[in-house]
Amino acid sequence: MTKYNPVQVREDLLNAVGQLLLSVGIAELSVQKIAEHAGVTKGALFHHFKNKDELLQAFFQQILDTFEADISLFLQDVENPNYADFLTAYTRASFHRLDFSRDSVVWVLQYLSYQDYKWRWQDWLNQSSQKKIALGEPTVKQLVLRCAVDGLWLNLTLDSFSTEQTLALQNEILHEIAQTA
């Protein structure tokens, strides 16, 4: 890390939050631990973020932005997407980077234990799907399939299924989504 590169320091701080959330959890996260893990002073941390909450918000936004970019990637060639197209992209985005997906489940579950972040997640999900939907409301089957995707994503924390089984289940969900289009 180069201490004089502000972009790198910010990135190191955000990476430190992600690593520490996995190892110590949100309840044990402190400004001191984050700064030490990033290899910077608390002063450098406060130069980039006014407090721990602002840093946690930036990390949460980074998770959402990554997921949003992944959904957009899978929709980039779809003209006039409908809910089935969005759901297909949502499903693919949920599992196309399994290491990130496994970590993001842990991160999001910790955040969702705080009411403010729970509402931010729900708002993002509602806005994301609305931005992507050209026409139509989801059918009941499509909503059930979205719940199946979310359940499979949450299951990544349990390691109940092998990578092959997870991908096979994802493919089965994608097959069912295609039948709803």
mmCIF file of the C-alpha atoms, coordinates in Angstrom:
data_MODEL
# 
_entry.id   MODEL 
# 
loop_
_atom_site.group_PDB 
_atom_site.id 
_atom_site.type_symbol 
_atom_site.label_atom_id 
_atom_site.label_alt_id 
_atom_site.label_comp_id 
_atom_site.label_asym_id 
_atom_site.label_entity_id 
_atom_site.label_seq_id 
_atom_site.pdbx_PDB_ins_code 
_atom_site.Cartn_x 
_atom_site.Cartn_y 
_atom_site.Cartn_z 
_atom_site.occupancy 
_atom_site.B_iso_or_equiv 
_atom_site.pdbx_formal_charge 
_atom_site.auth_seq_id 
_atom_site.auth_comp_id 
_atom_site.auth_asym_id 
_atom_site.auth_atom_id 
_atom_site.pdbx_PDB_model_num 
ATOM 1   C CA . MET A 1 1   ? 0.000   0.000   0.000   1.00 0.00 ? 1   MET A CA 1 
ATOM 2   C CA . THR A 1 2   ? 1.186   3.499   -0.803  1.00 0.00 ? 2   THR A CA 1 
ATOM 3   C CA . LYS A 1 3   ? 0.153   5.807   2.019   1.00 0.00 ? 3   LYS A CA 1 
ATOM 4   C CA . TYR A 1 4   ? 0.322   8.851   -0.245  1.00 0.00 ? 4   TYR A CA 1 
ATOM 5   C CA . ASN A 1 5   ? -2.141  7.516   -2.790  1.00 0.00 ? 5   ASN A CA 1 
ATOM 6   C CA . PRO A 1 6   ? -5.597  8.560   -1.492  1.00 0.00 ? 6   PRO A CA 1 
ATOM 7   C CA . VAL A 1 7   ? -7.457  6.244   -3.877  1.00 0.00 ? 7   VAL A CA 1 
ATOM 8   C CA . GLN A 1 8   ? -5.383  3.297   -2.666  1.00 0.00 ? 8   GLN A CA 1 
ATOM 9   C CA . VAL A 1 9   ? -5.836  4.238   1.001   1.00 0.00 ? 9   VAL A CA 1 
ATOM 10  C CA . ARG A 1 10  ? -9.609  4.395   0.539   1.00 0.00 ? 10  ARG A CA 1 
ATOM 11  C CA . GLU A 1 11  ? -9.578  1.025   -1.249  1.00 0.00 ? 11  GLU A CA 1 
ATOM 12  C CA . ASP A 1 12  ? -7.408  -0.479  1.508   1.00 0.00 ? 12  ASP A CA 1 
ATOM 13  C CA . LEU A 1 13  ? -9.828  0.789   4.157   1.00 0.00 ? 13  LEU A CA 1 
ATOM 14  C CA . LEU A 1 14  ? -12.834 -0.709  2.342   1.00 0.00 ? 14  LEU A CA 1 
ATOM 15  C CA . ASN A 1 15  ? -10.980 -4.011  1.855   1.00 0.00 ? 15  ASN A CA 1 
ATOM 16  C CA . ALA A 1 16  ? -10.102 -4.026  5.553   1.00 0.00 ? 16  ALA A CA 1 
ATOM 17  C CA . VAL A 1 17  ? -13.774 -3.624  6.456   1.00 0.00 ? 17  VAL A CA 1 
ATOM 18  C CA . GLY A 1 18  ? -14.682 -6.599  4.272   1.00 0.00 ? 18  GLY A CA 1 
ATOM 19  C CA . GLN A 1 19  ? -11.973 -8.813  5.722   1.00 0.00 ? 19  GLN A CA 1 
ATOM 20  C CA . LEU A 1 20  ? -12.743 -7.819  9.302   1.00 0.00 ? 20  LEU A CA 1 
ATOM 21  C CA . LEU A 1 21  ? -16.481 -8.352  8.870   1.00 0.00 ? 21  LEU A CA 1 
ATOM 22  C CA . LEU A 1 22  ? -15.655 -11.931 7.904   1.00 0.00 ? 22  LEU A CA 1 
ATOM 23  C CA . SER A 1 23  ? -13.213 -12.504 10.764  1.00 0.00 ? 23  SER A CA 1 
ATOM 24  C CA . VAL A 1 24  ? -14.553 -10.509 13.741  1.00 0.00 ? 24  VAL A CA 1 
ATOM 25  C CA . GLY A 1 25  ? -18.050 -9.424  12.715  1.00 0.00 ? 25  GLY A CA 1 
ATOM 26  C CA . ILE A 1 26  ? -19.746 -6.061  12.683  1.00 0.00 ? 26  ILE A CA 1 
ATOM 27  C CA . ALA A 1 27  ? -20.243 -5.919  16.465  1.00 0.00 ? 27  ALA A CA 1 
ATOM 28  C CA . GLU A 1 28  ? -16.485 -6.166  17.123  1.00 0.00 ? 28  GLU A CA 1 
ATOM 29  C CA . LEU A 1 29  ? -15.450 -3.828  14.327  1.00 0.00 ? 29  LEU A CA 1 
ATOM 30  C CA . SER A 1 30  ? -13.627 -0.726  15.544  1.00 0.00 ? 30  SER A CA 1 
ATOM 31  C CA . VAL A 1 31  ? -11.960 2.221   13.862  1.00 0.00 ? 31  VAL A CA 1 
ATOM 32  C CA . GLN A 1 32  ? -8.656  1.135   15.415  1.00 0.00 ? 32  GLN A CA 1 
ATOM 33  C CA . LYS A 1 33  ? -8.950  -2.419  14.024  1.00 0.00 ? 33  LYS A CA 1 
ATOM 34  C CA . ILE A 1 34  ? -9.878  -1.132  10.577  1.00 0.00 ? 34  ILE A CA 1 
ATOM 35  C CA . ALA A 1 35  ? -6.973  1.332   10.464  1.00 0.00 ? 35  ALA A CA 1 
ATOM 36  C CA . GLU A 1 36  ? -4.479  -1.264  11.705  1.00 0.00 ? 36  GLU A CA 1 
ATOM 37  C CA . HIS A 1 37  ? -5.729  -3.871  9.238   1.00 0.00 ? 37  HIS A CA 1 
ATOM 38  C CA . ALA A 1 38  ? -5.446  -1.351  6.383   1.00 0.00 ? 38  ALA A CA 1 
ATOM 39  C CA . GLY A 1 39  ? -1.975  -0.300  7.521   1.00 0.00 ? 39  GLY A CA 1 
ATOM 40  C CA . VAL A 1 40  ? -2.934  3.341   8.039   1.00 0.00 ? 40  VAL A CA 1 
ATOM 41  C CA . THR A 1 41  ? -3.404  5.661   10.981  1.00 0.00 ? 41  THR A CA 1 
ATOM 42  C CA . LYS A 1 42  ? -6.796  6.510   12.428  1.00 0.00 ? 42  LYS A CA 1 
ATOM 43  C CA . GLY A 1 43  ? -6.143  10.028  11.141  1.00 0.00 ? 43  GLY A CA 1 
ATOM 44  C CA . ALA A 1 44  ? -5.881  8.697   7.591   1.00 0.00 ? 44  ALA A CA 1 
ATOM 45  C CA . LEU A 1 45  ? -9.131  6.804   8.090   1.00 0.00 ? 45  LEU A CA 1 
ATOM 46  C CA . PHE A 1 46  ? -10.852 9.966   9.330   1.00 0.00 ? 46  PHE A CA 1 
ATOM 47  C CA . HIS A 1 47  ? -9.460  11.876  6.348   1.00 0.00 ? 47  HIS A CA 1 
ATOM 48  C CA . HIS A 1 48  ? -11.536 9.609   4.081   1.00 0.00 ? 48  HIS A CA 1 
ATOM 49  C CA . PHE A 1 49  ? -14.527 8.866   6.327   1.00 0.00 ? 49  PHE A CA 1 
ATOM 50  C CA . LYS A 1 50  ? -15.918 11.093  9.083   1.00 0.00 ? 50  LYS A CA 1 
ATOM 51  C CA . ASN A 1 51  ? -16.749 8.083   11.277  1.00 0.00 ? 51  ASN A CA 1 
ATOM 52  C CA . LYS A 1 52  ? -17.130 4.314   11.346  1.00 0.00 ? 52  LYS A CA 1 
ATOM 53  C CA . ASP A 1 53  ? -20.742 4.488   10.183  1.00 0.00 ? 53  ASP A CA 1 
ATOM 54  C CA . GLU A 1 54  ? -19.792 6.432   7.061   1.00 0.00 ? 54  GLU A CA 1 
ATOM 55  C CA . LEU A 1 55  ? -17.128 3.806   6.301   1.00 0.00 ? 55  LEU A CA 1 
ATOM 56  C CA . LEU A 1 56  ? -19.642 0.985   6.837   1.00 0.00 ? 56  LEU A CA 1 
ATOM 57  C CA . GLN A 1 57  ? -22.108 2.790   4.572   1.00 0.00 ? 57  GLN A CA 1 
ATOM 58  C CA . ALA A 1 58  ? -19.454 3.095   1.857   1.00 0.00 ? 58  ALA A CA 1 
ATOM 59  C CA . PHE A 1 59  ? -18.669 -0.606  2.103   1.00 0.00 ? 59  PHE A CA 1 
ATOM 60  C CA . PHE A 1 60  ? -22.372 -1.523  1.969   1.00 0.00 ? 60  PHE A CA 1 
ATOM 61  C CA . GLN A 1 61  ? -22.794 0.711   -1.074  1.00 0.00 ? 61  GLN A CA 1 
ATOM 62  C CA . GLN A 1 62  ? -19.821 -1.024  -2.688  1.00 0.00 ? 62  GLN A CA 1 
ATOM 63  C CA . ILE A 1 63  ? -21.584 -4.391  -2.240  1.00 0.00 ? 63  ILE A CA 1 
ATOM 64  C CA . LEU A 1 64  ? -24.743 -2.992  -3.832  1.00 0.00 ? 64  LEU A CA 1 
ATOM 65  C CA . ASP A 1 65  ? -22.816 -1.351  -6.676  1.00 0.00 ? 65  ASP A CA 1 
ATOM 66  C CA . THR A 1 66  ? -20.988 -4.602  -7.438  1.00 0.00 ? 66  THR A CA 1 
ATOM 67  C CA . PHE A 1 67  ? -24.224 -6.567  -7.533  1.00 0.00 ? 67  PHE A CA 1 
ATOM 68  C CA . GLU A 1 68  ? -25.907 -3.867  -9.644  1.00 0.00 ? 68  GLU A CA 1 
ATOM 69  C CA . ALA A 1 69  ? -23.016 -3.932  -12.123 1.00 0.00 ? 69  ALA A CA 1 
ATOM 70  C CA . ASP A 1 70  ? -23.275 -7.713  -12.336 1.00 0.00 ? 70  ASP A CA 1 
ATOM 71  C CA . ILE A 1 71  ? -27.016 -7.537  -13.033 1.00 0.00 ? 71  ILE A CA 1 
ATOM 72  C CA . SER A 1 72  ? -26.394 -4.880  -15.702 1.00 0.00 ? 72  SER A CA 1 
ATOM 73  C CA . LEU A 1 73  ? -23.735 -7.094  -17.277 1.00 0.00 ? 73  LEU A CA 1 
ATOM 74  C CA . PHE A 1 74  ? -26.255 -9.883  -17.724 1.00 0.00 ? 74  PHE A CA 1 
ATOM 75  C CA . LEU A 1 75  ? -28.878 -7.501  -19.117 1.00 0.00 ? 75  LEU A CA 1 
ATOM 76  C CA . GLN A 1 76  ? -26.625 -5.571  -21.483 1.00 0.00 ? 76  GLN A CA 1 
ATOM 77  C CA . ASP A 1 77  ? -27.776 -7.414  -24.623 1.00 0.00 ? 77  ASP A CA 1 
ATOM 78  C CA . VAL A 1 78  ? -31.472 -7.579  -23.700 1.00 0.00 ? 78  VAL A CA 1 
ATOM 79  C CA . GLU A 1 79  ? -33.728 -5.079  -25.419 1.00 0.00 ? 79  GLU A CA 1 
ATOM 80  C CA . ASN A 1 80  ? -36.799 -4.020  -23.460 1.00 0.00 ? 80  ASN A CA 1 
ATOM 81  C CA . PRO A 1 81  ? -36.249 -6.367  -20.518 1.00 0.00 ? 81  PRO A CA 1 
ATOM 82  C CA . ASN A 1 82  ? -39.217 -7.781  -18.642 1.00 0.00 ? 82  ASN A CA 1 
ATOM 83  C CA . TYR A 1 83  ? -39.295 -9.268  -15.157 1.00 0.00 ? 83  TYR A CA 1 
ATOM 84  C CA . ALA A 1 84  ? -38.203 -12.700 -16.406 1.00 0.00 ? 84  ALA A CA 1 
ATOM 85  C CA . ASP A 1 85  ? -35.137 -11.086 -18.000 1.00 0.00 ? 85  ASP A CA 1 
ATOM 86  C CA . PHE A 1 86  ? -34.379 -9.196  -14.786 1.00 0.00 ? 86  PHE A CA 1 
ATOM 87  C CA . LEU A 1 87  ? -34.840 -12.373 -12.737 1.00 0.00 ? 87  LEU A CA 1 
ATOM 88  C CA . THR A 1 88  ? -32.497 -14.263 -15.053 1.00 0.00 ? 88  THR A CA 1 
ATOM 89  C CA . ALA A 1 89  ? -29.857 -11.532 -14.673 1.00 0.00 ? 89  ALA A CA 1 
ATOM 90  C CA . TYR A 1 90  ? -30.435 -11.407 -10.903 1.00 0.00 ? 90  TYR A CA 1 
ATOM 91  C CA . THR A 1 91  ? -29.952 -15.178 -10.696 1.00 0.00 ? 91  THR A CA 1 
ATOM 92  C CA . ARG A 1 92  ? -26.795 -15.166 -12.796 1.00 0.00 ? 92  ARG A CA 1 
ATOM 93  C CA . ALA A 1 93  ? -25.387 -12.190 -10.868 1.00 0.00 ? 93  ALA A CA 1 
ATOM 94  C CA . SER A 1 94  ? -26.046 -13.943 -7.570  1.00 0.00 ? 94  SER A CA 1 
ATOM 95  C CA . PHE A 1 95  ? -23.736 -16.827 -8.433  1.00 0.00 ? 95  PHE A CA 1 
ATOM 96  C CA . HIS A 1 96  ? -21.328 -15.907 -11.202 1.00 0.00 ? 96  HIS A CA 1 
ATOM 97  C CA . ARG A 1 97  ? -18.564 -14.988 -8.730  1.00 0.00 ? 97  ARG A CA 1 
ATOM 98  C CA . LEU A 1 98  ? -19.048 -17.601 -6.026  1.00 0.00 ? 98  LEU A CA 1 
ATOM 99  C CA . ASP A 1 99  ? -16.219 -16.386 -3.780  1.00 0.00 ? 99  ASP A CA 1 
ATOM 100 C CA . PHE A 1 100 ? -17.665 -12.865 -3.765  1.00 0.00 ? 100 PHE A CA 1 
ATOM 101 C CA . SER A 1 101 ? -21.168 -14.311 -3.352  1.00 0.00 ? 101 SER A CA 1 
ATOM 102 C CA . ARG A 1 102 ? -20.172 -16.363 -0.305  1.00 0.00 ? 102 ARG A CA 1 
ATOM 103 C CA . ASP A 1 103 ? -18.533 -13.353 1.338   1.00 0.00 ? 103 ASP A CA 1 
ATOM 104 C CA . SER A 1 104 ? -21.364 -11.019 0.375   1.00 0.00 ? 104 SER A CA 1 
ATOM 105 C CA . VAL A 1 105 ? -23.905 -13.274 2.101   1.00 0.00 ? 105 VAL A CA 1 
ATOM 106 C CA . VAL A 1 106 ? -21.973 -12.923 5.376   1.00 0.00 ? 106 VAL A CA 1 
ATOM 107 C CA . TRP A 1 107 ? -21.566 -9.176  4.868   1.00 0.00 ? 107 TRP A CA 1 
ATOM 108 C CA . VAL A 1 108 ? -25.216 -8.581  4.012   1.00 0.00 ? 108 VAL A CA 1 
ATOM 109 C CA . LEU A 1 109 ? -26.520 -10.749 6.865   1.00 0.00 ? 109 LEU A CA 1 
ATOM 110 C CA . GLN A 1 110 ? -24.480 -8.704  9.334   1.00 0.00 ? 110 GLN A CA 1 
ATOM 111 C CA . TYR A 1 111 ? -25.747 -5.461  7.864   1.00 0.00 ? 111 TYR A CA 1 
ATOM 112 C CA . LEU A 1 112 ? -29.353 -6.661  7.846   1.00 0.00 ? 112 LEU A CA 1 
ATOM 113 C CA . SER A 1 113 ? -29.220 -7.054  11.602  1.00 0.00 ? 113 SER A CA 1 
ATOM 114 C CA . TYR A 1 114 ? -29.389 -3.239  11.672  1.00 0.00 ? 114 TYR A CA 1 
ATOM 115 C CA . GLN A 1 115 ? -32.761 -1.747  10.728  1.00 0.00 ? 115 GLN A CA 1 
ATOM 116 C CA . ASP A 1 116 ? -31.324 1.123   8.687   1.00 0.00 ? 116 ASP A CA 1 
ATOM 117 C CA . TYR A 1 117 ? -29.365 -1.220  6.428   1.00 0.00 ? 117 TYR A CA 1 
ATOM 118 C CA . LYS A 1 118 ? -32.327 -3.564  6.107   1.00 0.00 ? 118 LYS A CA 1 
ATOM 119 C CA . TRP A 1 119 ? -34.354 -0.704  4.621   1.00 0.00 ? 119 TRP A CA 1 
ATOM 120 C CA . ARG A 1 120 ? -31.469 0.349   2.370   1.00 0.00 ? 120 ARG A CA 1 
ATOM 121 C CA . TRP A 1 121 ? -31.209 -3.194  1.003   1.00 0.00 ? 121 TRP A CA 1 
ATOM 122 C CA . GLN A 1 122 ? -34.968 -3.368  0.373   1.00 0.00 ? 122 GLN A CA 1 
ATOM 123 C CA . ASP A 1 123 ? -34.992 0.074   -1.265  1.00 0.00 ? 123 ASP A CA 1 
ATOM 124 C CA . TRP A 1 124 ? -32.065 -0.888  -3.484  1.00 0.00 ? 124 TRP A CA 1 
ATOM 125 C CA . LEU A 1 125 ? -33.724 -4.142  -4.504  1.00 0.00 ? 125 LEU A CA 1 
ATOM 126 C CA . ASN A 1 126 ? -37.000 -2.397  -5.326  1.00 0.00 ? 126 ASN A CA 1 
ATOM 127 C CA . GLN A 1 127 ? -35.264 0.391   -7.272  1.00 0.00 ? 127 GLN A CA 1 
ATOM 128 C CA . SER A 1 128 ? -32.975 -2.042  -9.071  1.00 0.00 ? 128 SER A CA 1 
ATOM 129 C CA . SER A 1 129 ? -35.780 -4.236  -10.307 1.00 0.00 ? 129 SER A CA 1 
ATOM 130 C CA . GLN A 1 130 ? -37.920 -1.226  -11.271 1.00 0.00 ? 130 GLN A CA 1 
ATOM 131 C CA . LYS A 1 131 ? -35.058 0.281   -13.288 1.00 0.00 ? 131 LYS A CA 1 
ATOM 132 C CA . LYS A 1 132 ? -34.673 -2.952  -15.199 1.00 0.00 ? 132 LYS A CA 1 
ATOM 133 C CA . ILE A 1 133 ? -38.312 -3.785  -15.870 1.00 0.00 ? 133 ILE A CA 1 
ATOM 134 C CA . ALA A 1 134 ? -39.747 -2.352  -19.055 1.00 0.00 ? 134 ALA A CA 1 
ATOM 135 C CA . LEU A 1 135 ? -43.207 -3.863  -18.700 1.00 0.00 ? 135 LEU A CA 1 
ATOM 136 C CA . GLY A 1 136 ? -45.235 -5.994  -16.410 1.00 0.00 ? 136 GLY A CA 1 
ATOM 137 C CA . GLU A 1 137 ? -45.441 -7.112  -12.841 1.00 0.00 ? 137 GLU A CA 1 
ATOM 138 C CA . PRO A 1 138 ? -43.853 -10.365 -11.722 1.00 0.00 ? 138 PRO A CA 1 
ATOM 139 C CA . THR A 1 139 ? -46.065 -13.420 -11.634 1.00 0.00 ? 139 THR A CA 1 
ATOM 140 C CA . VAL A 1 140 ? -46.453 -15.382 -8.425  1.00 0.00 ? 140 VAL A CA 1 
ATOM 141 C CA . LYS A 1 141 ? -44.200 -18.101 -9.890  1.00 0.00 ? 141 LYS A CA 1 
ATOM 142 C CA . GLN A 1 142 ? -41.525 -15.516 -10.675 1.00 0.00 ? 142 GLN A CA 1 
ATOM 143 C CA . LEU A 1 143 ? -41.679 -14.221 -7.111  1.00 0.00 ? 143 LEU A CA 1 
ATOM 144 C CA . VAL A 1 144 ? -41.356 -17.788 -5.814  1.00 0.00 ? 144 VAL A CA 1 
ATOM 145 C CA . LEU A 1 145 ? -38.347 -18.294 -8.075  1.00 0.00 ? 145 LEU A CA 1 
ATOM 146 C CA . ARG A 1 146 ? -36.779 -15.072 -6.777  1.00 0.00 ? 146 ARG A CA 1 
ATOM 147 C CA . CYS A 1 147 ? -37.220 -16.395 -3.250  1.00 0.00 ? 147 CYS A CA 1 
ATOM 148 C CA . ALA A 1 148 ? -35.577 -19.645 -4.379  1.00 0.00 ? 148 ALA A CA 1 
ATOM 149 C CA . VAL A 1 149 ? -32.603 -17.655 -5.721  1.00 0.00 ? 149 VAL A CA 1 
ATOM 150 C CA . ASP A 1 150 ? -32.336 -15.729 -2.452  1.00 0.00 ? 150 ASP A CA 1 
ATOM 151 C CA . GLY A 1 151 ? -32.565 -18.958 -0.464  1.00 0.00 ? 151 GLY A CA 1 
ATOM 152 C CA . LEU A 1 152 ? -29.860 -20.620 -2.518  1.00 0.00 ? 152 LEU A CA 1 
ATOM 153 C CA . TRP A 1 153 ? -27.692 -17.494 -2.138  1.00 0.00 ? 153 TRP A CA 1 
ATOM 154 C CA . LEU A 1 154 ? -28.202 -17.536 1.645   1.00 0.00 ? 154 LEU A CA 1 
ATOM 155 C CA . ASN A 1 155 ? -27.347 -21.225 1.660   1.00 0.00 ? 155 ASN A CA 1 
ATOM 156 C CA . LEU A 1 156 ? -23.825 -20.357 0.494   1.00 0.00 ? 156 LEU A CA 1 
ATOM 157 C CA . THR A 1 157 ? -23.003 -19.553 4.136   1.00 0.00 ? 157 THR A CA 1 
ATOM 158 C CA . LEU A 1 158 ? -23.910 -23.088 5.177   1.00 0.00 ? 158 LEU A CA 1 
ATOM 159 C CA . ASP A 1 159 ? -21.874 -24.879 2.518   1.00 0.00 ? 159 ASP A CA 1 
ATOM 160 C CA . SER A 1 160 ? -24.708 -27.425 2.303   1.00 0.00 ? 160 SER A CA 1 
ATOM 161 C CA . PHE A 1 161 ? -24.127 -27.880 -1.392  1.00 0.00 ? 161 PHE A CA 1 
ATOM 162 C CA . SER A 1 162 ? -20.960 -28.316 -3.400  1.00 0.00 ? 162 SER A CA 1 
ATOM 163 C CA . THR A 1 163 ? -20.151 -25.741 -6.059  1.00 0.00 ? 163 THR A CA 1 
ATOM 164 C CA . GLU A 1 164 ? -21.401 -28.186 -8.675  1.00 0.00 ? 164 GLU A CA 1 
ATOM 165 C CA . GLN A 1 165 ? -24.693 -28.689 -6.819  1.00 0.00 ? 165 GLN A CA 1 
ATOM 166 C CA . THR A 1 166 ? -25.138 -24.940 -6.344  1.00 0.00 ? 166 THR A CA 1 
ATOM 167 C CA . LEU A 1 167 ? -24.607 -24.333 -10.058 1.00 0.00 ? 167 LEU A CA 1 
ATOM 168 C CA . ALA A 1 168 ? -26.946 -27.204 -10.951 1.00 0.00 ? 168 ALA A CA 1 
ATOM 169 C CA . LEU A 1 169 ? -29.644 -25.705 -8.728  1.00 0.00 ? 169 LEU A CA 1 
ATOM 170 C CA . GLN A 1 170 ? -29.029 -22.301 -10.301 1.00 0.00 ? 170 GLN A CA 1 
ATOM 171 C CA . ASN A 1 171 ? -29.444 -23.849 -13.758 1.00 0.00 ? 171 ASN A CA 1 
ATOM 172 C CA . GLU A 1 172 ? -32.710 -25.479 -12.695 1.00 0.00 ? 172 GLU A CA 1 
ATOM 173 C CA . ILE A 1 173 ? -33.994 -22.133 -11.436 1.00 0.00 ? 173 ILE A CA 1 
ATOM 174 C CA . LEU A 1 174 ? -32.925 -20.484 -14.715 1.00 0.00 ? 174 LEU A CA 1 
ATOM 175 C CA . HIS A 1 175 ? -34.814 -23.205 -16.641 1.00 0.00 ? 175 HIS A CA 1 
ATOM 176 C CA . GLU A 1 176 ? -37.950 -22.502 -14.593 1.00 0.00 ? 176 GLU A CA 1 
ATOM 177 C CA . ILE A 1 177 ? -37.553 -18.736 -15.123 1.00 0.00 ? 177 ILE A CA 1 
ATOM 178 C CA . ALA A 1 178 ? -37.325 -19.263 -18.890 1.00 0.00 ? 178 ALA A CA 1 
ATOM 179 C CA . GLN A 1 179 ? -40.662 -21.055 -18.780 1.00 0.00 ? 179 GLN A CA 1 
ATOM 180 C CA . THR A 1 180 ? -42.279 -17.972 -17.203 1.00 0.00 ? 180 THR A CA 1 
ATOM 181 C CA . ALA A 1 181 ? -41.187 -15.551 -19.947 1.00 0.00 ? 181 ALA A CA 1 
# 
